């Protein structure tokens, strides 16, 4: 492969020297995004409640790519989020990329008529409010960047309702708490994009569809009912895999998307086209 020249696609996707924070970093989607950002050259901060999981992922990234960092944080705790930002700035001096990926949702398997106020409010806090906390706390550090960008993770259920027929008796049917909170994330992203545009800070969101989960294989009706139904309902005929989040986060984090802000990209194999 020839050496890249200034302005080539290789330059546009190059994240060398940039610092990227990924909340929920050790998780299924978070891990993919951490890999993508590190492969593109970024120093990745892996953040979640469980420090050991973060440490394991950060060590892996450091060994394979660039210096990475693990941070334990409860993203619903304002003080904890502020302390996370301080740790990152103490280590790297700035934040270029913030990926708000962590979430905590309640209400799965609960009939709508039986959902409680606590379950509703816990999901709003664990999905929407924490996105606000993290964005607000990280903003001063992002302002130190020449290419600051925030990427918020929504869901295809932030733009359409679930097809309740695909779930069978699995008790994983998507609750109204989740989609409502994720829809709030999309609108918050648009508002923040408009607010920060004059400073050159970009804000976009990604709304992924369903990703296959090995951890769910023992759940009733997951393999036999939900997965085939979901794949049949999806134009590309499959669920998300172990690399499907990588390209989009690398694009949104890099100069390849430097003229894009306030957008929600639906990454769902076509689920929302019909």
mmCIF file of C-alpha atoms in Angstrom:
data_model
loop_
_atom_site.group_PDB
_atom_site.id
_atom_site.type_symbol
_atom_site.label_atom_id
_atom_site.label_comp_id
_atom_site.label_asym_id
_atom_site.label_seq_id
_atom_site.Cartn_x
_atom_site.Cartn_y
_atom_site.Cartn_z
ATOM 1 C CA UNK A 1 0.000 0.000 0.000
ATOM 2 C CA UNK A 2 1.376 3.407 -0.932
ATOM 3 C CA UNK A 3 1.967 6.064 1.688
ATOM 4 C CA UNK A 4 -1.027 8.394 2.171
ATOM 5 C CA UNK A 5 -0.834 11.937 0.888
ATOM 6 C CA UNK A 6 -2.389 14.986 2.536
ATOM 7 C CA UNK A 7 -6.142 15.033 2.044
ATOM 8 C CA UNK A 8 -6.522 11.371 1.147
ATOM 9 C CA UNK A 9 -9.216 9.197 2.655
ATOM 10 C CA UNK A 10 -6.543 7.749 4.937
ATOM 11 C CA UNK A 11 -5.862 11.207 6.348
ATOM 12 C CA UNK A 12 -9.528 11.954 6.852
ATOM 13 C CA UNK A 13 -10.076 8.804 8.923
ATOM 14 C CA UNK A 14 -6.822 9.147 10.874
ATOM 15 C CA UNK A 15 -7.433 9.712 14.610
ATOM 16 C CA UNK A 16 -3.786 9.716 15.669
ATOM 17 C CA UNK A 17 -3.288 12.018 18.642
ATOM 18 C CA UNK A 18 -6.967 12.258 19.479
ATOM 19 C CA UNK A 19 -8.540 11.180 22.751
ATOM 20 C CA UNK A 20 -11.828 9.285 22.630
ATOM 21 C CA UNK A 21 -14.016 8.468 25.649
ATOM 22 C CA UNK A 22 -16.484 5.600 25.226
ATOM 23 C CA UNK A 23 -19.001 5.073 28.021
ATOM 24 C CA UNK A 24 -20.213 1.506 28.260
ATOM 25 C CA UNK A 25 -16.902 0.706 26.604
ATOM 26 C CA UNK A 26 -16.539 -2.950 27.626
ATOM 27 C CA UNK A 27 -20.034 -3.878 26.386
ATOM 28 C CA UNK A 28 -21.002 -5.570 23.138
ATOM 29 C CA UNK A 29 -21.319 -2.428 21.036
ATOM 30 C CA UNK A 30 -18.934 -0.374 23.140
ATOM 31 C CA UNK A 31 -16.128 -2.869 22.643
ATOM 32 C CA UNK A 32 -16.510 -2.649 18.857
ATOM 33 C CA UNK A 33 -16.384 1.118 18.985
ATOM 34 C CA UNK A 34 -13.324 1.117 21.242
ATOM 35 C CA UNK A 35 -11.577 -1.179 18.756
ATOM 36 C CA UNK A 36 -12.467 1.029 15.806
ATOM 37 C CA UNK A 37 -11.263 4.245 17.440
ATOM 38 C CA UNK A 38 -8.027 2.650 18.630
ATOM 39 C CA UNK A 39 -7.362 1.089 15.226
ATOM 40 C CA UNK A 40 -7.767 4.542 13.678
ATOM 41 C CA UNK A 41 -5.077 5.874 16.022
ATOM 42 C CA UNK A 42 -6.949 7.338 19.006
ATOM 43 C CA UNK A 43 -6.088 7.000 22.669
ATOM 44 C CA UNK A 44 -9.279 5.389 23.941
ATOM 45 C CA UNK A 45 -10.745 5.812 27.420
ATOM 46 C CA UNK A 46 -12.877 2.783 28.308
ATOM 47 C CA UNK A 47 -15.492 3.814 30.866
ATOM 48 C CA UNK A 48 -18.202 1.888 32.719
ATOM 49 C CA UNK A 49 -19.288 0.950 36.217
ATOM 50 C CA UNK A 50 -17.153 -2.180 36.323
ATOM 51 C CA UNK A 51 -13.501 -1.194 36.489
ATOM 52 C CA UNK A 52 -12.117 -4.694 35.898
ATOM 53 C CA UNK A 53 -13.964 -4.981 32.594
ATOM 54 C CA UNK A 54 -12.656 -1.554 31.591
ATOM 55 C CA UNK A 55 -9.145 -2.472 32.646
ATOM 56 C CA UNK A 56 -9.224 -5.686 30.600
ATOM 57 C CA UNK A 57 -10.394 -3.837 27.488
ATOM 58 C CA UNK A 58 -7.954 -0.960 27.957
ATOM 59 C CA UNK A 59 -5.051 -3.376 28.380
ATOM 60 C CA UNK A 60 -6.061 -5.140 25.178
ATOM 61 C CA UNK A 61 -6.164 -1.852 23.275
ATOM 62 C CA UNK A 62 -2.823 -0.725 24.684
ATOM 63 C CA UNK A 63 -1.174 -4.012 23.724
ATOM 64 C CA UNK A 64 -2.571 -3.979 20.184
ATOM 65 C CA UNK A 65 -2.791 -0.302 19.249
ATOM 66 C CA UNK A 66 -2.138 2.789 21.396
ATOM 67 C CA UNK A 67 -2.136 3.836 25.027
ATOM 68 C CA UNK A 68 -5.629 3.358 26.455
ATOM 69 C CA UNK A 69 -7.136 4.147 29.834
ATOM 70 C CA UNK A 70 -9.747 2.514 32.065
ATOM 71 C CA UNK A 71 -12.132 4.564 34.205
ATOM 72 C CA UNK A 72 -14.847 3.381 36.568
ATOM 73 C CA UNK A 73 -17.909 5.636 36.407
ATOM 74 C CA UNK A 74 -21.621 5.585 37.141
ATOM 75 C CA UNK A 75 -22.876 7.816 34.356
ATOM 76 C CA UNK A 76 -26.065 8.630 36.281
ATOM 77 C CA UNK A 77 -23.984 10.224 39.060
ATOM 78 C CA UNK A 78 -23.044 13.829 38.186
ATOM 79 C CA UNK A 79 -20.069 13.911 40.530
ATOM 80 C CA UNK A 80 -18.737 10.603 39.234
ATOM 81 C CA UNK A 81 -18.989 11.874 35.647
ATOM 82 C CA UNK A 82 -17.133 15.067 36.546
ATOM 83 C CA UNK A 83 -14.415 13.016 38.240
ATOM 84 C CA UNK A 84 -14.122 10.818 35.138
ATOM 85 C CA UNK A 85 -13.540 13.889 32.973
ATOM 86 C CA UNK A 86 -10.925 15.168 35.417
ATOM 87 C CA UNK A 87 -9.083 11.843 35.282
ATOM 88 C CA UNK A 88 -9.049 11.877 31.495
ATOM 89 C CA UNK A 89 -7.845 15.482 31.299
ATOM 90 C CA UNK A 90 -5.150 14.803 33.891
ATOM 91 C CA UNK A 91 -3.921 11.913 31.751
ATOM 92 C CA UNK A 92 -4.358 13.220 28.203
ATOM 93 C CA UNK A 93 -5.058 16.961 28.514
ATOM 94 C CA UNK A 94 -8.264 17.033 26.449
ATOM 95 C CA UNK A 95 -11.159 15.066 25.013
ATOM 96 C CA UNK A 96 -11.645 15.032 21.241
ATOM 97 C CA UNK A 97 -14.382 12.422 20.954
ATOM 98 C CA UNK A 98 -17.136 11.527 23.413
ATOM 99 C CA UNK A 99 -19.261 8.476 22.666
ATOM 100 C CA UNK A 100 -22.314 8.342 24.938
ATOM 101 C CA UNK A 101 -23.022 4.637 24.660
ATOM 102 C CA UNK A 102 -23.800 3.497 28.226
ATOM 103 C CA UNK A 103 -27.417 3.035 29.226
ATOM 104 C CA UNK A 104 -29.568 1.403 31.885
ATOM 105 C CA UNK A 105 -33.177 0.638 30.973
ATOM 106 C CA UNK A 106 -36.001 -0.934 32.974
ATOM 107 C CA UNK A 107 -39.359 -2.452 32.120
ATOM 108 C CA UNK A 108 -38.396 -5.474 30.011
ATOM 109 C CA UNK A 109 -40.987 -8.228 30.228
ATOM 110 C CA UNK A 110 -43.419 -5.981 32.128
ATOM 111 C CA UNK A 111 -46.863 -5.386 30.577
ATOM 112 C CA UNK A 112 -47.485 -1.722 29.808
ATOM 113 C CA UNK A 113 -50.346 -1.623 32.303
ATOM 114 C CA UNK A 114 -47.985 -2.734 35.087
ATOM 115 C CA UNK A 115 -45.027 -0.439 34.402
ATOM 116 C CA UNK A 116 -44.183 1.684 37.404
ATOM 117 C CA UNK A 117 -43.143 5.290 37.689
ATOM 118 C CA UNK A 118 -39.813 4.134 39.116
ATOM 119 C CA UNK A 119 -39.135 1.992 36.028
ATOM 120 C CA UNK A 120 -40.055 4.879 33.756
ATOM 121 C CA UNK A 121 -37.898 7.413 35.598
ATOM 122 C CA UNK A 122 -34.976 5.009 36.018
ATOM 123 C CA UNK A 123 -34.858 4.514 32.256
ATOM 124 C CA UNK A 124 -35.026 8.235 31.535
ATOM 125 C CA UNK A 125 -32.145 8.746 33.952
ATOM 126 C CA UNK A 126 -30.164 5.778 32.672
ATOM 127 C CA UNK A 127 -30.563 6.675 28.993
ATOM 128 C CA UNK A 128 -31.341 10.366 28.451
ATOM 129 C CA UNK A 129 -30.235 12.169 31.607
ATOM 130 C CA UNK A 130 -26.844 10.478 31.689
ATOM 131 C CA UNK A 131 -26.234 11.565 28.085
ATOM 132 C CA UNK A 132 -26.866 15.127 29.230
ATOM 133 C CA UNK A 133 -24.573 14.711 32.279
ATOM 134 C CA UNK A 134 -21.673 13.321 30.248
ATOM 135 C CA UNK A 135 -21.979 15.853 27.435
ATOM 136 C CA UNK A 136 -22.161 18.801 29.813
ATOM 137 C CA UNK A 137 -19.266 17.613 31.970
ATOM 138 C CA UNK A 138 -17.010 16.817 29.019
ATOM 139 C CA UNK A 139 -17.717 20.017 27.079
ATOM 140 C CA UNK A 140 -14.914 22.160 28.590
ATOM 141 C CA UNK A 141 -12.386 19.439 27.671
ATOM 142 C CA UNK A 142 -13.890 19.021 24.197
ATOM 143 C CA UNK A 143 -13.513 22.757 23.677
ATOM 144 C CA UNK A 144 -9.755 22.235 24.022
ATOM 145 C CA UNK A 145 -9.846 20.083 20.888
ATOM 146 C CA UNK A 146 -9.453 21.283 17.318
ATOM 147 C CA UNK A 147 -11.867 18.586 16.163
ATOM 148 C CA UNK A 148 -14.340 18.019 18.975
ATOM 149 C CA UNK A 149 -17.236 15.671 18.337
ATOM 150 C CA UNK A 150 -19.938 13.975 20.402
ATOM 151 C CA UNK A 151 -21.565 10.748 19.243
ATOM 152 C CA UNK A 152 -24.743 9.696 21.033
ATOM 153 C CA UNK A 153 -26.074 6.162 20.663
ATOM 154 C CA UNK A 154 -29.795 5.956 20.057
ATOM 155 C CA UNK A 155 -31.764 3.006 18.709
ATOM 156 C CA UNK A 156 -33.870 2.131 15.695
ATOM 157 C CA UNK A 157 -36.661 2.097 18.297
ATOM 158 C CA UNK A 158 -36.059 5.820 18.741
ATOM 159 C CA UNK A 159 -37.552 6.350 15.268
ATOM 160 C CA UNK A 160 -40.069 3.482 14.908
ATOM 161 C CA UNK A 161 -42.116 1.339 17.278
ATOM 162 C CA UNK A 162 -41.147 -2.295 17.833
ATOM 163 C CA UNK A 163 -42.870 -5.062 15.937
ATOM 164 C CA UNK A 164 -44.241 -6.934 18.950
ATOM 165 C CA UNK A 165 -44.880 -10.041 16.855
ATOM 166 C CA UNK A 166 -41.183 -10.983 16.609
ATOM 167 C CA UNK A 167 -40.568 -11.613 20.303
ATOM 168 C CA UNK A 168 -42.592 -14.714 21.142
ATOM 169 C CA UNK A 169 -42.520 -15.509 24.875
ATOM 170 C CA UNK A 170 -38.943 -14.367 25.379
ATOM 171 C CA UNK A 171 -39.747 -11.487 27.794
ATOM 172 C CA UNK A 172 -37.274 -9.301 25.894
ATOM 173 C CA UNK A 173 -39.956 -7.299 24.104
ATOM 174 C CA UNK A 174 -38.808 -3.702 23.847
ATOM 175 C CA UNK A 175 -40.587 -1.599 26.513
ATOM 176 C CA UNK A 176 -41.960 1.933 25.985
ATOM 177 C CA UNK A 177 -39.440 3.233 28.505
ATOM 178 C CA UNK A 178 -36.471 2.424 26.247
ATOM 179 C CA UNK A 179 -37.708 3.803 22.936
ATOM 180 C CA UNK A 180 -39.063 6.965 24.530
ATOM 181 C CA UNK A 181 -35.770 7.711 26.263
ATOM 182 C CA UNK A 182 -33.732 6.933 23.154
ATOM 183 C CA UNK A 183 -35.942 9.247 21.106
ATOM 184 C CA UNK A 184 -35.037 11.932 23.614
ATOM 185 C CA UNK A 185 -31.364 11.231 22.946
ATOM 186 C CA UNK A 186 -31.892 11.903 19.232
ATOM 187 C CA UNK A 187 -33.600 15.241 19.872
ATOM 188 C CA UNK A 188 -30.991 16.220 22.478
ATOM 189 C CA UNK A 189 -28.298 15.482 19.887
ATOM 190 C CA UNK A 190 -29.965 17.799 17.378
ATOM 191 C CA UNK A 191 -30.329 20.575 19.931
ATOM 192 C CA UNK A 192 -26.732 20.271 21.076
ATOM 193 C CA UNK A 193 -25.480 20.179 17.488
ATOM 194 C CA UNK A 194 -27.191 23.490 16.789
ATOM 195 C CA UNK A 195 -25.936 25.017 20.033
ATOM 196 C CA UNK A 196 -22.286 24.066 19.479
ATOM 197 C CA UNK A 197 -22.050 24.507 15.717
ATOM 198 C CA UNK A 198 -20.576 28.005 15.948
ATOM 199 C CA UNK A 199 -17.660 26.528 17.904
ATOM 200 C CA UNK A 200 -16.988 23.854 15.307
ATOM 201 C CA UNK A 201 -18.019 21.056 17.672
ATOM 202 C CA UNK A 202 -20.117 18.424 15.935
ATOM 203 C CA UNK A 203 -22.830 16.280 17.512
ATOM 204 C CA UNK A 204 -24.412 13.302 15.763
ATOM 205 C CA UNK A 205 -26.210 10.147 16.775
ATOM 206 C CA UNK A 206 -26.308 6.534 15.629
ATOM 207 C CA UNK A 207 -29.433 4.424 15.983
ATOM 208 C CA UNK A 208 -28.446 0.764 15.718
ATOM 209 C CA UNK A 209 -30.840 -2.090 15.173
ATOM 210 C CA UNK A 210 -30.681 -5.438 16.948
ATOM 211 C CA UNK A 211 -27.320 -7.140 17.397
ATOM 212 C CA UNK A 212 -27.067 -10.881 17.964
ATOM 213 C CA UNK A 213 -26.167 -11.704 21.571
ATOM 214 C CA UNK A 214 -24.546 -14.967 22.617
ATOM 215 C CA UNK A 215 -25.519 -14.131 26.207
ATOM 216 C CA UNK A 216 -29.186 -14.445 25.246
ATOM 217 C CA UNK A 217 -28.949 -17.914 23.746
ATOM 218 C CA UNK A 218 -30.421 -19.575 26.837
ATOM 219 C CA UNK A 219 -33.384 -17.183 27.038
ATOM 220 C CA UNK A 220 -36.715 -18.767 26.132
ATOM 221 C CA UNK A 221 -37.639 -18.290 22.465
ATOM 222 C CA UNK A 222 -34.509 -16.262 21.686
ATOM 223 C CA UNK A 223 -32.913 -18.708 19.238
ATOM 224 C CA UNK A 224 -36.057 -20.480 18.073
ATOM 225 C CA UNK A 225 -38.437 -17.540 17.697
ATOM 226 C CA UNK A 226 -36.927 -14.088 18.115
ATOM 227 C CA UNK A 227 -33.765 -14.395 16.003
ATOM 228 C CA UNK A 228 -35.419 -15.947 12.909
ATOM 229 C CA UNK A 229 -38.366 -13.556 13.190
ATOM 230 C CA UNK A 230 -36.057 -10.571 13.512
ATOM 231 C CA UNK A 231 -33.911 -11.652 10.579
ATOM 232 C CA UNK A 232 -36.990 -12.261 8.422
ATOM 233 C CA UNK A 233 -38.247 -8.771 9.310
ATOM 234 C CA UNK A 234 -34.885 -7.195 8.292
ATOM 235 C CA UNK A 235 -34.259 -6.538 4.568
ATOM 236 C CA UNK A 236 -30.588 -7.604 4.778
ATOM 237 C CA UNK A 237 -31.715 -10.815 6.462
ATOM 238 C CA UNK A 238 -29.542 -10.790 9.572
ATOM 239 C CA UNK A 239 -28.878 -9.143 12.928
ATOM 240 C CA UNK A 240 -25.872 -6.942 13.643
ATOM 241 C CA UNK A 241 -22.520 -8.692 14.021
ATOM 242 C CA UNK A 242 -19.190 -8.112 15.762
ATOM 243 C CA UNK A 243 -17.977 -5.404 13.366
ATOM 244 C CA UNK A 244 -21.089 -3.551 12.211
ATOM 245 C CA UNK A 245 -20.625 -0.597 14.604
ATOM 246 C CA UNK A 246 -16.977 -0.023 13.765
ATOM 247 C CA UNK A 247 -17.233 1.836 10.487
ATOM 248 C CA UNK A 248 -19.887 4.310 11.528
ATOM 249 C CA UNK A 249 -18.169 5.384 14.756
ATOM 250 C CA UNK A 250 -14.826 5.803 12.979
ATOM 251 C CA UNK A 251 -16.572 7.943 10.362
ATOM 252 C CA UNK A 252 -18.383 10.181 12.849
ATOM 253 C CA UNK A 253 -15.316 10.565 15.068
ATOM 254 C CA UNK A 254 -13.041 11.586 12.222
ATOM 255 C CA UNK A 255 -12.605 14.381 9.697
ATOM 256 C CA UNK A 256 -14.306 12.142 7.145
ATOM 257 C CA UNK A 257 -17.575 13.510 8.566
ATOM 258 C CA UNK A 258 -16.348 17.046 9.267
ATOM 259 C CA UNK A 259 -19.328 18.602 7.404
ATOM 260 C CA UNK A 260 -21.911 16.505 9.233
ATOM 261 C CA UNK A 261 -23.654 17.566 12.407
ATOM 262 C CA UNK A 262 -27.106 17.138 13.938
ATOM 263 C CA UNK A 263 -27.756 13.914 12.042
ATOM 264 C CA UNK A 264 -29.126 10.579 13.198
ATOM 265 C CA UNK A 265 -27.784 7.639 11.210
ATOM 266 C CA UNK A 266 -29.933 4.509 11.418
ATOM 267 C CA UNK A 267 -27.776 1.386 11.252
ATOM 268 C CA UNK A 268 -30.287 -1.449 11.210
ATOM 269 C CA UNK A 269 -29.917 -3.645 8.145
ATOM 270 C CA UNK A 270 -32.924 -1.897 6.644
ATOM 271 C CA UNK A 271 -35.400 -2.630 9.470
ATOM 272 C CA UNK A 272 -36.886 0.882 9.297
ATOM 273 C CA UNK A 273 -37.334 1.056 5.522
ATOM 274 C CA UNK A 274 -40.666 -0.809 5.624
#
